[in-house]
mmCIF file of C-alpha atoms in Angstrom:
data_model
loop_
_atom_site.group_PDB
_atom_site.id
_atom_site.type_symbol
_atom_site.label_atom_id
_atom_site.label_comp_id
_atom_site.label_asym_id
_atom_site.label_seq_id
_atom_site.Cartn_x
_atom_site.Cartn_y
_atom_site.Cartn_z
ATOM 1 C CA MET A 803 -1.275 14.855 54.691
ATOM 2 C CA PHE A 804 -2.289 11.688 52.896
ATOM 3 C CA GLN A 805 -5.586 9.889 53.411
ATOM 4 C CA VAL A 806 -6.609 6.233 53.685
ATOM 5 C CA GLY A 807 -6.729 4.794 50.168
ATOM 6 C CA ASP A 808 -4.048 7.109 48.724
ATOM 7 C CA LYS A 809 -1.374 5.495 46.577
ATOM 8 C CA ILE A 810 2.060 6.611 47.796
ATOM 9 C CA VAL A 811 5.711 5.657 47.403
ATOM 10 C CA HIS A 812 8.242 5.092 50.163
ATOM 11 C CA PRO A 813 11.708 5.544 48.589
ATOM 12 C CA MET A 814 13.188 2.428 50.216
ATOM 13 C CA HIS A 815 10.170 0.083 50.193
ATOM 14 C CA GLY A 816 8.228 0.957 47.054
ATOM 15 C CA ALA A 817 4.660 1.864 46.267
ATOM 16 C CA GLY A 818 1.580 0.925 48.200
ATOM 17 C CA ILE A 819 -1.817 2.030 49.387
ATOM 18 C CA ILE A 820 -2.459 3.663 52.757
ATOM 19 C CA ASP A 821 -4.452 1.036 54.623
ATOM 20 C CA SER A 822 -5.024 3.095 57.774
ATOM 21 C CA ILE A 823 -3.701 5.896 59.937
ATOM 22 C CA VAL A 824 -3.060 4.842 63.528
ATOM 23 C CA GLN A 825 -1.610 6.215 66.742
ATOM 24 C CA LYS A 826 1.202 4.138 68.230
ATOM 25 C CA LYS A 827 3.461 4.612 71.204
ATOM 26 C CA VAL A 828 7.046 3.991 70.107
ATOM 27 C CA ASN A 829 9.962 4.655 72.476
ATOM 28 C CA GLY A 830 7.555 6.345 74.891
ATOM 29 C CA VAL A 831 6.252 8.829 72.315
ATOM 30 C CA VAL A 832 2.739 8.672 70.830
ATOM 31 C CA ARG A 833 2.720 9.490 67.109
ATOM 32 C CA ASP A 834 0.435 9.097 64.119
ATOM 33 C CA TYR A 835 1.561 6.576 61.512
ATOM 34 C CA TYR A 836 0.471 5.714 57.999
ATOM 35 C CA ILE A 837 0.089 1.977 57.596
ATOM 36 C CA LEU A 838 1.248 1.406 54.026
ATOM 37 C CA LYS A 839 0.245 -1.891 52.469
ATOM 38 C CA LEU A 840 2.595 -2.969 49.702
ATOM 39 C CA PRO A 841 0.765 -5.076 47.108
ATOM 40 C CA VAL A 842 3.899 -6.987 46.129
ATOM 41 C CA GLY A 843 4.627 -9.331 49.014
ATOM 42 C CA GLY A 844 1.788 -7.933 51.162
ATOM 43 C CA MET A 845 4.211 -6.217 53.540
ATOM 44 C CA LEU A 846 2.967 -3.485 55.906
ATOM 45 C CA VAL A 847 5.167 -0.437 56.552
ATOM 46 C CA MET A 848 4.595 2.064 59.376
ATOM 47 C CA ILE A 849 5.519 5.596 58.342
ATOM 48 C CA PRO A 850 5.409 8.476 60.847
ATOM 49 C CA THR A 851 3.039 11.072 59.402
ATOM 50 C CA ALA A 852 4.965 14.004 60.902
ATOM 51 C CA ASN A 853 8.144 13.408 58.919
ATOM 52 C CA SER A 854 6.892 11.463 55.906
ATOM 53 C CA GLU A 855 7.884 14.304 53.579
ATOM 54 C CA GLU A 856 11.391 14.363 55.070
ATOM 55 C CA ILE A 857 11.659 10.603 54.490
ATOM 56 C CA GLY A 858 10.758 11.160 50.834
ATOM 57 C CA VAL A 859 7.242 9.731 50.799
ATOM 58 C CA ARG A 860 5.320 11.075 47.813
ATOM 59 C CA PRO A 861 2.231 10.318 45.726
ATOM 60 C CA VAL A 862 2.493 7.692 42.984
ATOM 61 C CA VAL A 863 3.191 9.258 39.577
ATOM 62 C CA LYS A 864 0.387 9.554 37.044
ATOM 63 C CA GLY A 865 0.145 6.900 34.320
ATOM 64 C CA ASP A 866 1.453 9.148 31.532
ATOM 65 C CA GLU A 867 4.462 10.160 33.662
ATOM 66 C CA ALA A 868 5.244 6.468 34.227
ATOM 67 C CA ASP A 869 5.236 5.961 30.446
ATOM 68 C CA ARG A 870 7.684 8.863 30.054
ATOM 69 C CA VAL A 871 9.990 7.350 32.697
ATOM 70 C CA ILE A 872 10.074 3.975 30.944
ATOM 71 C CA ALA A 873 10.646 5.684 27.574
ATOM 72 C CA ALA A 874 13.568 7.676 29.054
ATOM 73 C CA ILE A 875 15.408 4.652 30.476
ATOM 74 C CA PRO A 876 17.422 3.817 27.323
ATOM 75 C CA ASP A 877 18.785 7.380 27.147
ATOM 76 C CA ILE A 878 19.894 7.654 30.777
ATOM 77 C CA GLU A 879 23.647 7.873 31.079
ATOM 78 C CA VAL A 880 25.239 7.122 34.418
ATOM 79 C CA ASP A 881 28.729 8.373 35.175
ATOM 80 C CA MET A 882 30.247 5.405 36.984
ATOM 81 C CA THR A 883 33.271 5.940 39.176
ATOM 82 C CA PRO A 884 35.695 2.994 39.214
ATOM 83 C CA ASN A 885 35.711 2.969 43.038
ATOM 84 C CA TRP A 886 32.981 0.444 43.973
ATOM 85 C CA ASN A 887 32.541 1.883 47.478
ATOM 86 C CA ARG A 888 31.897 5.420 46.229
ATOM 87 C CA ARG A 889 29.698 4.051 43.427
ATOM 88 C CA TYR A 890 27.628 2.121 46.004
ATOM 89 C CA ARG A 891 27.148 5.250 48.154
ATOM 90 C CA GLU A 892 26.171 7.355 45.124
ATOM 91 C CA ASN A 893 23.676 4.745 43.981
ATOM 92 C CA MET A 894 22.208 4.441 47.481
ATOM 93 C CA LEU A 895 21.616 8.209 47.467
ATOM 94 C CA ARG A 896 19.867 7.877 44.089
ATOM 95 C CA LEU A 897 17.684 5.114 45.480
ATOM 96 C CA LYS A 898 16.826 7.063 48.643
ATOM 97 C CA SER A 899 15.920 10.128 46.590
ATOM 98 C CA GLY A 900 12.802 8.382 45.321
ATOM 99 C CA ASN A 901 13.196 10.138 41.965
ATOM 100 C CA LEU A 902 12.300 7.617 39.266
ATOM 101 C CA LEU A 903 14.759 9.080 36.767
ATOM 102 C CA GLU A 904 17.628 8.883 39.276
ATOM 103 C CA MET A 905 17.332 5.105 39.560
ATOM 104 C CA LEU A 906 20.440 3.312 38.327
ATOM 105 C CA ARG A 907 20.485 2.097 34.730
ATOM 106 C CA GLU A 908 23.348 -0.329 34.443
ATOM 107 C CA GLU A 909 23.933 -3.859 33.242
ATOM 108 C CA GLU A 910 24.207 -6.435 36.039
ATOM 109 C CA ARG A 911 27.430 -7.779 34.565
ATOM 110 C CA GLY A 912 30.434 -6.107 36.176
ATOM 111 C CA LEU A 913 28.600 -5.049 39.327
ATOM 112 C CA SER A 914 29.531 -6.150 42.824
ATOM 113 C CA THR A 915 27.116 -8.366 44.754
ATOM 114 C CA GLY A 916 25.883 -5.375 46.762
ATOM 115 C CA GLU A 917 25.351 -3.346 43.602
ATOM 116 C CA ARG A 918 23.409 -6.173 41.934
ATOM 117 C CA LYS A 919 21.218 -6.361 45.044
ATOM 118 C CA MET A 920 20.677 -2.591 44.937
ATOM 119 C CA LEU A 921 19.825 -2.724 41.219
ATOM 120 C CA HIS A 922 17.277 -5.440 41.958
ATOM 121 C CA SER A 923 15.754 -3.298 44.754
ATOM 122 C CA ALA A 924 15.597 -0.234 42.495
ATOM 123 C CA LYS A 925 13.809 -2.246 39.808
ATOM 124 C CA GLN A 926 11.323 -3.624 42.352
ATOM 125 C CA ILE A 927 10.552 -0.124 43.654
ATOM 126 C CA LEU A 928 10.097 1.206 40.122
ATOM 127 C CA ILE A 929 7.903 -1.744 39.118
ATOM 128 C CA SER A 930 5.735 -1.395 42.240
ATOM 129 C CA GLU A 931 5.040 2.254 41.466
ATOM 130 C CA ILE A 932 4.212 1.722 37.813
ATOM 131 C CA VAL A 933 1.942 -1.222 38.673
ATOM 132 C CA LEU A 934 -0.124 1.054 40.950
ATOM 133 C CA SER A 935 0.121 4.043 38.614
ATOM 134 C CA GLN A 936 -1.220 2.197 35.592
ATOM 135 C CA ASP A 937 -3.210 -0.629 37.205
ATOM 136 C CA ALA A 938 -0.993 -3.020 35.240
ATOM 137 C CA SER A 939 0.273 -6.486 36.066
ATOM 138 C CA TYR A 940 3.654 -6.928 37.736
ATOM 139 C CA GLU A 941 4.837 -9.195 34.896
ATOM 140 C CA ASP A 942 3.843 -6.703 32.187
ATOM 141 C CA VAL A 943 5.628 -3.791 33.859
ATOM 142 C CA GLU A 944 8.725 -5.895 34.574
ATOM 143 C CA ALA A 945 8.883 -6.932 30.905
ATOM 144 C CA ARG A 946 8.551 -3.295 29.763
ATOM 145 C CA ILE A 947 11.373 -2.181 32.066
ATOM 146 C CA ASN A 948 13.632 -5.074 31.063
ATOM 147 C CA THR A 949 13.035 -4.218 27.401
ATOM 148 C CA ALA A 950 13.931 -0.568 28.076
ATOM 149 C CA LEU A 951 17.118 -1.647 29.872
ATOM 150 C CA ALA A 952 18.208 -3.990 27.055
#
């Protein structure tokens, strides 16, 4: 179980800091929830504590691991199926996995609108985690990732 102040990652929303743990009644059931505050955009996300592991919530990676992820980006090869629908589903599974090395590395050119949107989301999630992991600025991390993707 995580504690208030822990830095964690939600696979679909990105990295944040647990602001509080509260009890809420949702659909007639009282449950404990992490209130995750996302630094980028200031959004709050309620995550049920009981199934946070099942959702894919995990601690933010250490700073040196984040450096290894950025360094590995240029060498990641993605087998892209020509069927855009299957490709979209496969990429959504990568995104939901929360695994930094499974995030899509692909040029925006040639992608469908949905795929470009997903690529943007994946980059935002990755940036948010590295920002918290290394106490770096959003702009610095974004520039490092864009350089690795080039």
